[in-house]
Amino acid sequence: MIDLRSDTVTRPTESMRAAMARAEVGDDVYGEDPTARQLEERVAELFGHEAALFTPTGSMANVLAVRTLAGEGEEVLCEASAHIVRAELGAHGAVTGLTTRTWSHSRGLPDLVQIRRLFAPDLGPYFVRTKAISVENTHNFSGGSVTPIETMRELRSYADTVGARLHLDGARLWNAHVATGVPLAEWGTQVDVLAVCFSKGLGAPVGSMVVGSAETIAECRTWRKRLGGGMRQIGVLAAAALHALDHHVERLAEDHAHARLLAEAVGTDPAEVETNIVVASRPDAAAYVARAGDAGVRISAVGPETIRLVTHLDVSAADTERAASVLASL
Ligand SMILES: *Cc1c(COP(=O)(O)O)cnc(C)c1O
């Protein structure tokens, strides 16, 4: 079986497991896990912020991050197929009590014309107040598309003019960095708070992080505990993430090349594939996914007529070629 359902399916490599086994640990709820501290300091610096906080999932990192920008009865704007509104089971409404309004973009990118129309910080006592704008880079359900750094700069400047705050769901920001060569800190410093994942393309078994100002992260630490996410000897997990930062970032370029090969096999223009995700239309996505599975290639349906393929650390060049020939034959 070649598993292209998601880049979350990777298993830790032998050397990652060895790094985990060696990790120095302590009780992180007491702030005493040295490996977690090391990871938090390193990641904060990478993205040009003061502080960072390890979380069990990217979904929790997003919930913690967004709630520092908007609370109960307040509004966040985001793209209509953003992970925060499509794939976090309504957590931002259910837990934080905020509401969202969305703009639509075929590549999932921020659209300043639409954002300007939606943004309403104070239309009087009958209208919800917009507090923040959330963007996703790379954009999962739009096929791993990258928001250009120029667009992020324009969005930052608009947000500063109108007093909006910015959240970045950067679960796969590593892929955007490798695809464009734009430094991580360039992306990070355009926003007030961001979330990144170690358990996707970087290949760690567990773990994500919220990154922001010291004040923001202190608030996230309190809420992480409140939501039951205070963990103890997490140095073993932080060690996997540190290992991934050392060894698995630059290699994402291989995943991107593999994704372009697969795109050709399923009839998607490879020029549209910027990172490690390929989406394609099929009249009956579920049936196509079943046939691919029978032929030894696991892929997923992310809509009734949309299939998704994701390349990652555990899919070699040979696997990619084999999957491409299987999918082309379907
Ligand atoms: C995977 C993902 C997340 C977080 O997912 P978890 O499974 O909760 O770790 C957040 N945003 C995007 C865009 C993602 O792809």
Coordinates of C-alpha atoms and ligand atoms in Angstrom, one line a residue:
M1 CA 0.0 0.0 0.0
I2 CA 1.2 3.5 -0.9
D3 CA -0.5 5.9 1.5
L4 CA -1.2 9.3 -0.1
R5 CA -4.1 10.2 2.2
S6 CA -2.2 12.7 4.2
D7 CA 1.3 13.7 5.3
T8 CA 0.2 13.0 8.9
V9 CA 0.6 9.2 8.3
T10 CA 4.4 9.3 8.5
R11 CA 6.1 7.2 11.1
P12 CA 9.1 8.4 13.1
T13 CA 12.4 7.3 11.5
E14 CA 15.0 5.3 13.4
S15 CA 17.1 8.3 14.1
M16 CA 14.1 10.3 15.2
R17 CA 13.2 7.5 17.6
A18 CA 16.8 7.5 18.9
A19 CA 16.6 11.3 19.5
M20 CA 13.3 10.8 21.4
A21 CA 14.8 8.1 23.5
R22 CA 17.8 10.3 24.5
A23 CA 15.6 13.4 25.3
E24 CA 16.1 15.1 28.7
V25 CA 12.6 15.5 30.2
G26 CA 10.8 17.2 33.1
D27 CA 7.3 18.1 34.1
D28 CA 6.2 20.7 31.5
V29 CA 3.2 21.8 33.5
Y30 CA 5.7 23.0 36.0
G31 CA 7.7 24.6 33.2
E32 CA 10.5 22.1 33.8
D33 CA 10.9 20.2 30.6
P34 CA 14.3 21.4 29.1
T35 CA 13.7 19.9 25.7
A36 CA 10.3 21.5 25.3
R37 CA 11.8 24.8 26.4
Q38 CA 14.6 24.4 23.8
L39 CA 12.0 23.7 21.1
E40 CA 9.8 26.6 22.1
E41 CA 12.7 29.1 22.1
R42 CA 14.1 27.8 18.8
V43 CA 10.7 28.0 17.0
A44 CA 9.9 31.4 18.4
E45 CA 13.2 32.7 17.1
L46 CA 12.7 31.0 13.7
F47 CA 9.5 32.9 13.1
G48 CA 10.7 36.2 14.6
H49 CA 8.5 36.2 17.7
E50 CA 9.1 36.3 21.4
A51 CA 7.6 33.0 22.5
A52 CA 6.0 29.7 21.5
L53 CA 4.0 26.9 23.1
F54 CA 3.9 23.2 22.3
T55 CA 0.4 21.8 21.7
P56 CA -0.8 18.2 21.1
T57 CA -2.5 19.2 17.8
G58 CA -2.6 21.9 15.2
S59 CA -6.3 22.2 15.9
M60 CA -5.6 23.1 19.5
A61 CA -2.8 25.5 18.4
N62 CA -5.4 27.3 16.2
V63 CA -8.0 27.4 18.9
L64 CA -5.6 28.9 21.4
A65 CA -4.1 31.3 18.8
V66 CA -7.4 32.6 17.4
R67 CA -9.0 33.1 20.8
T68 CA -6.2 35.6 21.7
L69 CA -7.5 37.8 18.9
A70 CA -11.3 37.5 19.2
G71 CA -13.6 36.2 21.9
E72 CA -17.2 35.4 22.6
G73 CA -19.6 37.2 20.2
E74 CA -16.8 38.7 18.2
E75 CA -15.9 37.9 14.6
V76 CA -13.1 36.5 12.6
L77 CA -12.9 36.7 8.8
C78 CA -11.4 33.7 6.9
E79 CA -11.5 31.9 3.5
A80 CA -14.6 29.6 3.0
S81 CA -12.6 26.4 2.9
A82 CA -10.1 27.3 5.6
H83 CA -9.2 24.4 8.0
I84 CA -10.4 26.5 11.0
V85 CA -14.0 26.6 9.6
R86 CA -14.1 23.3 7.8
A87 CA -12.0 20.8 9.7
E88 CA -11.9 21.7 13.4
L89 CA -15.4 20.5 14.2
G90 CA -16.7 24.0 15.0
A91 CA -14.2 24.4 17.9
H92 CA -13.8 28.2 17.4
G93 CA -17.6 28.6 17.9
A94 CA -18.1 25.8 20.4
V95 CA -15.2 26.6 22.7
T96 CA -14.4 30.3 22.1
G97 CA -17.9 31.5 21.1
L98 CA -16.7 33.6 18.2
T99 CA -18.4 33.8 14.8
T100 CA -16.9 33.8 11.3
R101 CA -17.7 35.3 8.0
T102 CA -15.9 34.1 4.9
W103 CA -14.6 35.2 1.6
S104 CA -14.1 32.7 -1.3
H105 CA -11.0 32.3 -3.4
S106 CA -10.3 29.5 -5.9
R107 CA -6.8 29.0 -4.5
G108 CA -7.7 29.8 -0.9
L109 CA -5.8 33.0 -0.8
P110 CA -6.6 36.3 1.0
D111 CA -8.6 38.6 -1.3
L112 CA -8.2 42.2 -0.1
V113 CA -11.2 43.4 -2.2
Q114 CA -13.5 41.0 -0.5
I115 CA -11.9 41.4 2.9
R116 CA -12.4 45.2 2.8
R117 CA -16.1 44.6 2.0
L118 CA -16.5 42.2 4.9
F119 CA -14.5 44.0 7.6
A120 CA -16.9 45.7 10.0
P121 CA -15.3 46.7 13.3
D122 CA -18.2 48.9 14.5
L123 CA -21.4 49.2 12.5
G124 CA -23.4 50.0 15.6
P125 CA -25.0 47.9 18.4
Y126 CA -26.8 45.5 16.0
F127 CA -23.8 44.1 14.2
V128 CA -21.1 41.7 15.2
R129 CA -17.7 43.3 15.4
T130 CA -14.8 42.1 13.3
K131 CA -11.7 41.7 15.3
A132 CA -9.3 39.6 13.3
I133 CA -8.5 38.0 9.9
S134 CA -7.2 34.5 9.6
V135 CA -5.3 33.1 6.6
E136 CA -3.9 29.6 5.8
N137 CA -0.5 29.0 4.2
T138 CA -0.2 26.6 2.5
H139 CA -3.9 26.2 1.9
N140 CA -4.9 22.6 2.5
F141 CA -8.2 22.1 0.6
S142 CA -7.1 24.3 -2.3
G143 CA -4.2 21.9 -3.1
G144 CA -1.3 23.2 -1.0
S145 CA -1.4 26.7 -2.6
V146 CA 1.1 29.3 -1.4
T147 CA 0.0 32.8 -0.4
P148 CA 2.8 35.1 -1.9
I149 CA 4.7 37.0 0.7
E150 CA 3.8 40.3 -1.1
T151 CA 0.1 39.5 -0.4
M152 CA 0.9 38.9 3.2
R153 CA 2.7 42.3 3.4
E154 CA -0.4 44.0 1.8
L155 CA -2.7 42.3 4.2
R156 CA -0.5 43.4 7.2
S157 CA -0.5 46.9 6.0
Y158 CA -4.3 46.9 5.6
A159 CA -4.8 45.3 9.0
D160 CA -2.6 48.0 10.6
T161 CA -4.6 50.7 8.9
V162 CA -8.0 49.4 10.1
G163 CA -6.8 48.0 13.5
A164 CA -7.4 44.3 12.7
R165 CA -5.3 41.5 14.1
L166 CA -3.9 38.6 12.0
H167 CA -3.7 34.9 12.5
L168 CA -1.9 32.5 10.3
D169 CA -2.7 28.8 10.2
G170 CA 0.8 27.7 9.1
A171 CA 0.3 23.9 9.6
R172 CA 2.4 23.6 6.3
L173 CA 4.2 26.9 6.4
W174 CA 7.4 24.9 6.2
N175 CA 6.3 23.8 2.7
A176 CA 5.7 27.5 1.6
H177 CA 9.1 28.4 2.9
V178 CA 10.8 25.6 0.9
A179 CA 8.8 26.2 -2.2
T180 CA 9.6 30.0 -2.3
G181 CA 12.9 30.4 -0.4
V182 CA 11.3 33.1 1.7
P183 CA 12.7 32.9 5.2
L184 CA 10.4 31.6 8.0
A185 CA 10.7 34.9 10.0
E186 CA 9.5 36.9 6.9
W187 CA 6.2 34.9 7.1
G188 CA 6.0 34.9 10.9
T189 CA 6.5 38.6 11.4
Q190 CA 3.5 39.6 9.1
V191 CA 1.0 38.2 11.7
D192 CA 0.2 38.6 15.3
V193 CA 0.0 34.9 16.1
L194 CA 0.6 31.7 14.1
A195 CA 0.3 27.9 14.4
V196 CA 2.7 25.4 12.9
C197 CA 2.6 21.6 12.8
F198 CA 5.5 19.1 13.3
S199 CA 3.3 16.1 12.6
K200 CA 2.6 16.8 8.9
G201 CA 5.4 17.0 6.3
L202 CA 8.1 17.3 9.0
G203 CA 7.3 13.7 10.1
A204 CA 7.1 14.0 13.9
P205 CA 4.6 11.6 15.5
V206 CA 2.8 14.4 17.5
G207 CA 3.0 18.1 18.0
S208 CA 2.2 21.6 16.9
M209 CA 3.1 25.0 18.2
V210 CA 1.5 28.5 18.7
V211 CA 3.9 31.4 18.2
G212 CA 3.5 35.0 19.2
S213 CA 4.3 37.7 21.7
A214 CA 5.2 36.7 25.3
E215 CA 1.9 38.0 26.5
T216 CA -0.1 36.1 23.8
I217 CA 1.8 32.9 24.6
A218 CA 1.2 33.3 28.4
E219 CA -2.5 33.5 27.7
C220 CA -2.3 30.4 25.4
R221 CA -0.5 28.5 28.2
T222 CA -3.3 29.1 30.6
W223 CA -5.9 28.1 28.0
R224 CA -4.0 25.0 27.0
K225 CA -4.2 23.8 30.6
R226 CA -7.9 24.8 30.9
L227 CA -8.7 22.7 27.8
G228 CA -6.9 19.7 29.2
G229 CA -3.8 20.1 27.1
G230 CA -1.2 20.5 29.9
M231 CA 1.2 17.7 29.3
R232 CA 4.0 16.4 31.5
Q233 CA 7.3 14.8 30.1
I234 CA 6.8 16.1 26.6
G235 CA 10.5 16.3 25.9
V236 CA 10.3 13.0 24.1
L237 CA 7.9 14.7 21.6
A238 CA 9.8 18.0 21.5
A239 CA 12.9 15.9 20.7
A240 CA 11.2 14.5 17.6
A241 CA 10.3 18.0 16.5
L242 CA 13.9 19.3 17.0
H243 CA 15.1 16.3 15.0
A244 CA 12.6 17.2 12.3
L245 CA 13.8 20.8 12.2
D246 CA 17.4 19.6 11.7
H247 CA 16.7 16.9 9.1
H248 CA 13.3 17.2 7.5
V249 CA 12.8 20.8 6.3
E250 CA 14.9 21.1 3.2
R251 CA 13.8 17.6 2.0
L252 CA 10.2 18.9 1.6
A253 CA 11.4 19.9 -1.9
E254 CA 11.4 16.1 -2.8
D255 CA 7.7 15.9 -1.7
H256 CA 6.9 18.8 -4.0
A257 CA 8.6 17.2 -7.0
H258 CA 6.7 13.9 -6.3
A259 CA 3.4 15.8 -6.1
R260 CA 4.0 17.4 -9.5
L261 CA 4.6 13.9 -11.0
L262 CA 1.3 12.6 -9.4
A263 CA -0.5 15.6 -10.7
E264 CA 0.2 14.6 -14.3
A265 CA -1.1 11.1 -13.5
V266 CA -4.5 12.4 -12.3
G267 CA -4.9 15.1 -14.9
T268 CA -4.1 18.2 -12.8
D269 CA -1.8 20.8 -14.3
P270 CA 1.6 20.3 -12.5
A271 CA 2.2 24.0 -12.8
E272 CA -0.7 24.5 -10.3
V273 CA 1.0 22.2 -7.8
E274 CA 3.2 24.5 -5.6
T275 CA 3.8 22.1 -2.7
N276 CA 2.9 18.6 -1.6
I277 CA -0.8 18.4 -2.2
V278 CA -2.7 17.5 -5.4
V279 CA -6.4 18.0 -5.8
A280 CA -8.4 16.7 -8.8
S281 CA -12.0 16.5 -9.8
R282 CA -13.7 13.1 -10.2
P283 CA -17.5 12.7 -10.9
D284 CA -17.7 10.3 -8.0
A285 CA -14.8 10.9 -5.7
A286 CA -15.7 8.1 -3.2
A287 CA -15.9 5.4 -6.0
Y288 CA -12.5 6.6 -7.4
V289 CA -10.9 6.4 -4.0
A290 CA -12.2 2.9 -3.5
R291 CA -10.8 1.8 -6.9
A292 CA -7.4 3.4 -6.2
G293 CA -7.4 1.6 -2.8
D294 CA -8.1 -1.8 -4.5
A295 CA -5.1 -1.1 -6.8
G296 CA -2.8 -0.4 -3.8
V297 CA -2.9 3.4 -3.6
R298 CA -4.7 5.1 -0.7
I299 CA -6.0 8.6 -1.4
S300 CA -8.8 10.6 0.1
A301 CA -12.0 12.3 -1.0
V302 CA -12.3 15.8 0.4
G303 CA -15.6 16.6 -1.3
P304 CA -18.2 14.7 -3.3
E305 CA -16.3 15.4 -6.5
T306 CA -12.8 16.1 -5.2
I307 CA -9.9 13.8 -4.5
R308 CA -6.7 14.7 -2.7
L309 CA -3.3 13.2 -2.8
V310 CA -0.5 14.2 -0.4
T311 CA 3.2 13.3 -0.6
H312 CA 5.4 12.9 2.4
L313 CA 8.5 11.5 4.0
D314 CA 7.3 7.9 3.7
V315 CA 6.6 8.0 0.0
S316 CA 9.8 7.4 -2.0
A317 CA 10.6 8.3 -5.6
A318 CA 9.9 4.7 -6.5
D319 CA 6.6 4.7 -4.6
T320 CA 5.6 7.9 -6.5
E321 CA 6.3 6.3 -9.9
R322 CA 4.3 3.2 -9.0
A323 CA 1.4 5.3 -7.6
A324 CA 1.5 7.5 -10.7
S325 CA 1.2 4.5 -13.1
V326 CA -1.6 2.9 -11.0
L327 CA -3.6 6.2 -11.0
A328 CA -3.0 6.9 -14.7
S329 CA -4.3 3.4 -15.5
L330 CA -7.5 4.2 -13.6
Ligands
LIG1 C1 -3.6 19.5 9.7 C2 -4.0 20.9 9.7 C3 -4.2 21.5 11.0 C4 -4.2 20.8 12.3 O1 -4.6 19.5 12.3 P1 -4.4 18.5 13.6 O2 -4.8 17.3 13.0 O3 -5.4 19.0 14.6 O4 -3.0 18.6 14.1 C5 -4.5 22.9 10.9 N1 -4.6 23.5 9.8 C6 -4.3 22.9 8.6 C7 -4.3 23.8 7.4 C8 -4.0 21.6 8.5 O5 -3.8 21.0 7.4

